[in-house]
């Protein structure tokens, strides 16, 4: 007669090595033991042991090698009480040839009873799983990447031509906190390209208009509004605490200011600029690549810097460049692909050409070659009085 | 002749062209030939000593000539020279609309 299910479980539990949670806890901090949670996803999402890998028992045979490639690794499995992990340990030892597998006695229930740490991950809600389902289907993003997006804080400098598409797509992508610095109001002449605003909101502060559009698109997003002029007195305070800064400003003084502050804070800046039919894009990541001053150590004289006054721009161009910025932001947050660090991308819309140039870190850069802690407030954003220069140039 | 890519701010100085050919065996030769053919570009490219203005970046294909041999960097006919002055256009939050 075949043995009963409980009898099989009893026999298997008797044959596998079991280990007490106290010993597991000591081992985890001491050596290379890998802890694997074999419970179902819903159980894992309620809370798991910090540092554990998750391989549900139903997927054990197909996924364990990705989590534990070396069969000589010391592996401890756990479940809720120690029963499923014992069965999984039996499978790993007898069928898959792992040589040092143990099952944690009492499972996470006993672990918790002892008062040991449990990590509770942020689980996506059912609505979020639906909203971000197309992200969840891409391995480069998945649930983990989506959670990184939801936890991310991105600061947009300007809710204008570049900032509009960037803000909308980052909001759609589920970036949890979007800060917007803009002290302007919506003007009719903005609407040819600043798609986050609309005709009924003409005359409204841009930060309010952008917030309304973002919340209509995705109520998950928290909008932090800065209806101020960015200057040396507030730049560190406003930039601090953000994961990525998106620079789409139109003047050199502010670009240098942002650069210097971001180097001090160690925060990457996704930078774009546009003129007519031409756009430029790069990512300045302090420590990993050059900064804006390495590329442009001094600003050009006013006659070569048409940003000083109102200039024409093809309405769709900031859309193109802003979305390239948004793409770089998402890549930086989820850690996918090769960000545009140390490279400058030029886009010329009329010819439909892209040109990529190398940007080298300047070993003599007055800002990023130094210890960031040594850069003072007084030095941040310093260079000749450019606004006066612009005013003089008319 | 090498091809020079002209940035938007310099295009009025070369009759609106985005690319112009220029002869020369070095970056310096090519840029001086450009300044010869289009005198308005001279003061924008070169300082009073004949050196390249610091606010203008020049690339041979995709590499900054400053990490090569500067104005002495050799140039062949198949090469593209990119002139790149700093560009700051974007959204005005302080002084103007773009």
XYZ file of C-alpha atoms in Angstrom:
492
model
C 0.000 0.000 0.000
C 1.255 3.461 -0.905
C 2.151 5.686 2.036
C -0.163 8.598 2.879
C 0.753 12.211 2.082
C 1.461 13.069 5.740
C 3.613 9.954 6.013
C 5.692 10.984 2.941
C 6.146 14.453 4.407
C 7.204 12.977 7.730
C 9.755 10.740 6.045
C 11.175 13.589 3.970
C 11.393 15.905 6.967
C 13.288 13.207 8.793
C 15.744 12.912 5.901
C 16.621 16.585 5.332
C 18.833 18.711 7.503
C 16.886 21.242 9.515
C 18.275 24.370 11.128
C 16.988 26.677 13.825
C 16.166 30.325 12.952
C 18.723 31.549 15.515
C 21.492 29.665 13.681
C 20.267 30.942 10.317
C 20.344 34.498 11.606
C 23.912 34.111 12.845
C 25.032 32.480 9.606
C 23.522 35.156 7.368
C 25.614 37.875 8.881
C 28.747 35.733 8.972
C 29.194 33.898 5.679
C 27.969 33.245 2.164
C 24.869 31.221 3.004
C 22.028 31.947 0.608
C 18.552 32.118 2.084
C 15.693 31.207 -0.233
C 12.010 31.831 0.437
C 9.975 29.109 -1.301
C 6.516 30.494 -0.505
C 3.999 31.904 -2.975
C 4.254 35.487 -4.210
C 1.331 36.716 -2.089
C 3.040 35.388 1.055
C 6.374 36.942 0.061
C 4.670 40.299 -0.492
C 3.283 40.326 3.024
C 6.813 40.154 4.452
C 10.015 38.160 4.117
C 13.418 37.791 5.724
C 15.743 40.625 4.630
C 18.300 39.478 2.073
C 16.344 36.357 1.104
C 15.871 35.322 -2.497
C 12.406 34.394 -3.672
C 11.899 31.156 -5.590
C 8.343 29.821 -5.161
C 8.317 26.060 -4.712
C 6.213 25.662 -7.853
C 9.065 27.166 -9.880
C 11.903 25.608 -7.896
C 13.361 23.403 -10.614
C 13.206 26.100 -13.308
C 14.403 29.100 -11.284
C 16.777 27.904 -8.577
C 19.836 27.979 -10.833
C 19.334 31.678 -11.516
C 19.245 32.359 -7.770
C 21.895 29.816 -6.717
C 24.097 28.849 -9.678
C 26.748 26.965 -7.678
C 25.660 23.592 -6.279
C 28.290 23.831 -3.529
C 26.688 26.974 -2.090
C 25.237 26.604 1.391
C 21.514 27.089 0.962
C 18.837 27.504 3.624
C 15.229 27.263 2.490
C 12.268 28.566 4.434
C 8.510 28.716 4.079
C 5.739 29.542 6.571
C 6.286 26.639 8.985
C 9.095 24.462 7.664
C 7.078 21.872 5.755
C 7.226 23.139 2.155
C 10.856 24.144 2.614
C 11.694 20.600 3.732
C 10.080 19.203 0.595
C 11.936 21.768 -1.519
C 15.216 20.899 0.225
C 14.606 17.248 -0.628
C 14.107 18.199 -4.291
C 17.245 20.329 -4.407
C 19.363 17.620 -2.791
C 17.980 14.491 -4.410
C 16.993 15.694 -7.873
C 19.150 18.742 -8.563
C 22.377 17.788 -6.844
C 22.772 20.677 -4.411
C 25.145 19.466 -1.712
C 24.524 21.770 1.260
C 20.808 22.366 1.618
C 18.948 22.822 4.876
C 15.402 23.728 5.770
C 14.644 26.349 8.423
C 12.634 24.760 11.214
C 9.446 26.615 12.096
C 9.656 28.800 8.998
C 9.107 32.527 9.001
C 6.421 32.087 11.653
C 9.000 31.028 14.241
C 11.448 33.657 12.889
C 8.846 36.363 13.576
C 7.957 34.894 16.984
C 11.584 35.340 17.937
C 11.295 39.027 17.043
C 13.779 38.913 14.170
C 13.644 41.432 11.295
C 11.084 41.069 8.541
C 11.099 43.182 5.414
C 7.727 44.210 4.043
C 8.031 45.124 0.364
C 5.749 47.652 -1.228
C 3.458 45.517 -3.290
C 1.757 46.949 -6.338
C -1.995 47.270 -5.915
C -4.318 45.527 -8.348
C -4.937 48.871 -10.037
C -1.217 49.556 -10.320
C -0.621 46.114 -11.804
C -3.173 46.986 -14.468
C -1.975 50.555 -15.040
C 1.690 49.555 -15.383
C 1.045 46.149 -16.964
C 3.043 47.003 -20.101
C 6.031 47.872 -17.919
C 5.641 44.686 -15.904
C 5.911 42.697 -19.120
C 9.375 44.108 -19.932
C 12.115 42.222 -18.039
C 14.244 45.391 -17.819
C 11.512 47.039 -15.735
C 9.177 44.424 -14.251
C 7.668 44.766 -10.778
C 11.010 45.704 -9.249
C 11.700 48.469 -11.758
C 8.145 49.752 -11.444
C 8.574 49.950 -7.697
C 11.792 51.924 -8.229
C 9.864 54.330 -10.454
C 7.120 54.674 -7.837
C 9.726 55.368 -5.164
C 11.693 57.822 -7.324
C 11.878 61.573 -6.938
C 12.564 63.543 -10.098
C 12.940 67.302 -10.244
C 11.986 69.092 -13.450
C 13.481 72.489 -14.038
C 10.848 74.208 -16.106
C 7.349 73.120 -17.124
C 7.741 74.440 -20.646
C 8.657 72.987 -24.006
C 11.017 70.297 -22.716
C 9.445 69.898 -19.288
C 5.908 69.331 -20.623
C 6.428 66.026 -22.418
C 8.958 64.895 -19.818
C 6.501 65.523 -16.983
C 3.601 63.830 -18.757
C 5.502 60.686 -19.663
C 7.258 60.400 -16.305
C 3.867 60.767 -14.640
C 2.409 58.126 -16.948
C 5.378 55.849 -16.172
C 4.565 56.127 -12.473
C 7.456 58.232 -11.184
C 6.212 58.681 -7.622
C 7.288 62.243 -6.930
C 7.736 64.924 -9.564
C 9.025 68.298 -8.442
C 8.511 71.230 -10.797
C 10.395 74.509 -10.616
C 8.735 77.244 -12.668
C 7.670 80.759 -11.747
C 5.880 81.487 -15.015
C 2.199 81.507 -15.997
C 0.682 79.791 -19.023
C 0.666 82.018 -22.098
C -1.146 81.485 -25.398
C 2.198 81.436 -27.242
C 3.336 78.497 -25.089
C 0.658 76.153 -26.359
C 2.336 75.480 -29.723
C 4.651 73.070 -27.844
C 4.018 73.068 -24.071
C 1.532 70.215 -24.195
C 1.046 69.808 -20.455
C -0.900 73.104 -20.446
C -4.087 73.926 -22.326
C -6.219 76.822 -23.517
C -8.553 77.018 -20.488
C -5.529 77.308 -18.195
C -3.984 80.366 -19.889
C -2.976 82.762 -17.122
C -2.629 79.950 -14.553
C 0.753 79.414 -12.869
C 2.536 76.695 -14.809
C 3.201 74.613 -11.694
C -0.563 74.510 -10.987
C -1.464 73.786 -14.582
C 1.122 70.987 -14.755
C -0.079 69.526 -11.462
C -3.649 69.390 -12.747
C -2.609 67.615 -15.938
C -0.408 65.144 -14.047
C -3.135 64.254 -11.560
C -5.663 63.752 -14.338
C -3.223 61.379 -15.990
C -2.009 59.512 -12.912
C -3.211 60.144 -9.352
C -0.310 57.979 -8.035
C 2.066 60.869 -8.632
C 2.848 63.384 -5.937
C 3.629 66.809 -7.406
C 5.876 69.175 -5.462
C 5.538 72.731 -6.749
C 8.263 75.373 -6.654
C 6.824 78.559 -8.186
C 10.110 80.339 -7.644
C 13.105 81.623 -9.503
C 16.021 79.273 -9.033
C 19.097 81.034 -7.693
C 22.168 80.449 -5.577
C 20.193 81.002 -2.359
C 17.675 78.190 -2.946
C 19.275 75.775 -5.424
C 20.789 73.348 -2.911
C 17.602 73.160 -0.880
C 15.396 72.535 -3.939
C 17.698 69.986 -5.595
C 18.495 67.994 -2.455
C 16.693 64.683 -1.988
C 15.961 64.110 -5.664
C 17.176 61.019 -7.513
C 17.412 62.680 -10.933
C 17.316 66.281 -12.099
C 15.963 67.192 -15.514
C 17.414 70.393 -16.892
C 15.656 72.116 -19.728
C 16.442 75.704 -18.873
C 17.219 78.379 -21.402
C 20.134 80.268 -19.944
C 23.735 79.646 -19.030
C 23.754 81.114 -15.506
C 21.121 78.630 -14.358
C 22.769 75.720 -16.179
C 26.047 76.361 -14.378
C 24.197 76.779 -11.105
C 22.378 73.455 -11.554
C 25.585 71.751 -12.595
C 27.581 72.899 -9.607
C 24.810 72.095 -7.136
C 24.242 68.650 -8.649
C 27.963 67.847 -8.459
C 27.923 68.835 -4.779
C 24.892 66.621 -4.171
C 26.064 63.758 -6.417
C 22.777 63.803 -8.330
C 22.670 63.040 -12.066
C 21.321 65.682 -14.436
C 19.599 64.834 -17.702
C 20.233 67.912 -19.772
C 18.717 68.997 -23.067
C 18.666 72.167 -25.111
C 16.911 73.204 -28.278
C 17.166 75.902 -30.894
C 15.252 76.126 -34.142
C 15.454 72.631 -35.578
C 18.423 71.478 -33.487
C 18.563 69.712 -30.152
C 21.300 68.499 -27.805
C 21.080 65.893 -25.071
C 23.458 64.448 -22.493
C 23.493 62.947 -19.017
C 25.881 64.484 -16.498
C 26.392 61.961 -13.714
C 28.756 63.214 -10.993
C 31.537 60.715 -10.393
C 30.627 58.558 -13.391
C 31.275 61.014 -16.196
C 31.918 64.609 -17.158
C 29.879 67.531 -15.874
C 28.381 70.428 -17.840
C 31.482 72.526 -17.160
C 33.728 69.812 -18.624
C 31.760 70.144 -21.869
C 31.298 73.906 -21.777
C 33.905 75.423 -19.450
C 32.910 78.963 -20.327
C 29.724 80.338 -21.849
C 29.889 81.921 -25.277
C 29.598 85.693 -25.663
C 26.047 86.990 -25.916
C 26.006 87.265 -29.711
C 26.671 83.533 -29.923
C 24.191 82.678 -27.189
C 20.757 83.164 -28.678
C 19.150 81.922 -25.487
C 19.194 85.487 -24.214
C 16.072 86.460 -26.095
C 12.963 84.874 -27.593
C 13.842 82.532 -30.413
C 11.899 80.390 -32.785
C 11.624 76.666 -32.251
C 9.822 73.956 -34.144
C 6.955 73.014 -31.808
C 7.543 69.270 -31.962
C 11.300 69.552 -31.317
C 11.064 70.029 -27.527
C 8.686 67.059 -27.616
C 11.357 64.899 -29.245
C 14.125 66.112 -26.962
C 11.939 66.076 -23.828
C 11.000 62.457 -24.444
C 14.628 61.520 -24.994
C 15.217 63.130 -21.581
C 12.339 61.170 -20.047
C 13.787 57.964 -21.500
C 17.159 58.664 -19.889
C 15.443 59.411 -16.563
C 13.621 56.078 -16.595
C 16.848 54.251 -17.511
C 18.711 55.899 -14.636
C 15.972 55.036 -12.142
C 15.560 51.378 -13.083
C 19.242 50.884 -13.923
C 18.601 49.631 -17.458
C 20.684 50.084 -20.578
C 23.531 52.490 -21.179
C 22.693 56.023 -20.086
C 23.972 58.891 -22.218
C 26.880 59.586 -19.848
C 30.020 60.950 -21.499
C 28.196 61.293 -24.782
C 26.421 64.215 -26.394
C 23.603 63.481 -28.803
C 22.811 66.074 -31.462
C 19.509 65.900 -33.317
C 18.886 67.952 -36.444
C 15.225 67.733 -37.314
C 15.234 69.065 -40.883
C 17.823 66.558 -42.039
C 16.510 63.909 -39.632
C 20.069 63.193 -38.478
C 21.494 62.136 -35.130
C 25.174 62.757 -34.334
C 26.913 61.399 -31.246
C 30.008 63.050 -29.798
C 32.247 61.916 -26.965
C 32.407 64.142 -23.888
C 35.516 63.695 -21.753
C 35.847 64.417 -18.096
C 38.160 67.402 -17.680
C 40.813 66.501 -15.078
C 41.215 70.231 -14.425
C 37.462 70.961 -14.190
C 36.990 73.728 -11.608
C 34.025 71.890 -10.118
C 33.866 68.133 -10.722
C 37.587 67.458 -10.346
C 37.311 68.445 -6.676
C 35.966 66.860 -3.535
C 32.274 67.882 -3.640
C 32.364 68.677 0.076
C 34.925 71.383 -0.563
C 32.745 73.343 -3.000
C 31.212 76.252 -1.134
C 27.915 78.083 -1.611
C 29.861 81.126 -2.757
C 31.477 79.194 -5.626
C 28.297 77.494 -6.814
C 27.201 78.746 -10.216
C 29.850 81.442 -10.300
C 30.964 82.909 -13.600
C 30.922 86.385 -15.209
C 27.677 88.319 -14.965
C 25.874 86.808 -17.882
C 22.439 88.345 -17.404
C 23.926 91.803 -17.587
C 25.691 90.655 -20.738
C 22.419 89.452 -22.239
C 20.702 92.710 -21.338
C 23.519 94.645 -22.971
C 23.195 92.545 -26.103
C 19.497 93.367 -26.270
C 37.867 67.935 -48.649
C 36.598 67.350 -45.130
C 33.009 68.193 -44.282
C 32.339 70.769 -41.565
C 29.029 70.584 -39.690
C 27.899 74.115 -38.917
C 25.935 74.743 -35.690
C 22.714 76.788 -35.827
C 24.315 79.956 -34.447
C 26.960 80.006 -37.196
C 24.690 79.154 -40.104
C 23.832 82.810 -40.896
C 27.594 83.333 -41.352
C 27.827 80.610 -44.015
C 24.738 81.429 -46.051
C 22.460 79.189 -44.015
C 24.286 75.940 -44.844
C 24.296 73.064 -42.348
C 27.426 71.538 -43.824
C 30.238 73.063 -45.848
C 33.330 71.421 -47.328
C 36.729 72.890 -46.480
C 40.244 71.950 -47.609
C 43.168 71.384 -45.285
C 45.362 68.713 -43.763
C 44.802 69.672 -40.136
C 41.906 70.937 -38.015
C 43.581 74.367 -37.941
C 43.903 74.419 -41.757
C 40.288 73.374 -42.233
C 38.922 75.963 -39.808
C 41.123 78.715 -41.260
C 39.874 77.775 -44.731
C 36.332 78.101 -43.409
C 37.124 81.533 -41.946
C 38.725 82.534 -45.257
C 35.657 81.529 -47.254
C 33.201 82.900 -44.674
C 34.904 85.792 -42.832
C 32.015 86.265 -40.396
C 32.942 82.993 -38.736
C 36.490 84.079 -37.904
C 35.827 86.046 -34.724
C 33.439 83.362 -33.543
C 35.978 80.569 -33.927
C 39.330 82.169 -33.170
C 40.660 84.456 -30.451
C 42.971 87.369 -31.176
C 46.029 85.081 -30.920
C 44.662 82.718 -33.561
C 43.802 80.079 -30.989
C 40.450 78.354 -30.833
C 37.942 80.156 -28.599
C 37.401 78.220 -25.363
C 33.613 78.308 -25.713
C 33.780 76.502 -29.055
C 34.245 72.741 -29.050
C 35.562 71.132 -32.225
C 35.280 67.419 -32.897
C 37.011 65.274 -35.467
C 34.237 62.805 -36.212
C 33.115 62.040 -32.613
C 36.265 62.997 -30.693
C 37.085 66.371 -29.140
C 40.217 67.697 -30.886
C 41.495 68.915 -27.517
C 42.152 65.293 -26.527
C 43.777 64.694 -29.944
C 46.341 67.186 -31.193
C 44.228 70.337 -31.071
C 44.495 72.496 -34.183
C 47.349 70.261 -35.392
C 45.121 67.174 -35.511
C 45.436 65.628 -39.007
C 42.273 65.603 -41.119
C 41.493 63.454 -44.164
C 38.891 63.971 -46.862
C 36.568 61.373 -45.394
C 36.472 63.112 -42.005
C 33.661 65.182 -40.560
C 34.526 68.177 -38.407
C 31.810 69.226 -35.950
C 31.789 72.756 -34.536
C 29.820 72.960 -31.304
C 29.320 76.159 -29.352
C 27.429 75.843 -26.083
C 23.659 75.934 -26.530
C 21.319 76.757 -23.686
C 17.910 76.893 -25.329
C 15.069 75.385 -23.368
C 12.419 76.688 -21.077
C 12.785 80.106 -19.558
C 11.948 80.066 -15.905
C 13.786 83.247 -15.208
C 14.099 85.706 -18.011
C 12.415 84.880 -21.281
C 10.201 82.592 -23.307
C 11.704 80.275 -25.866
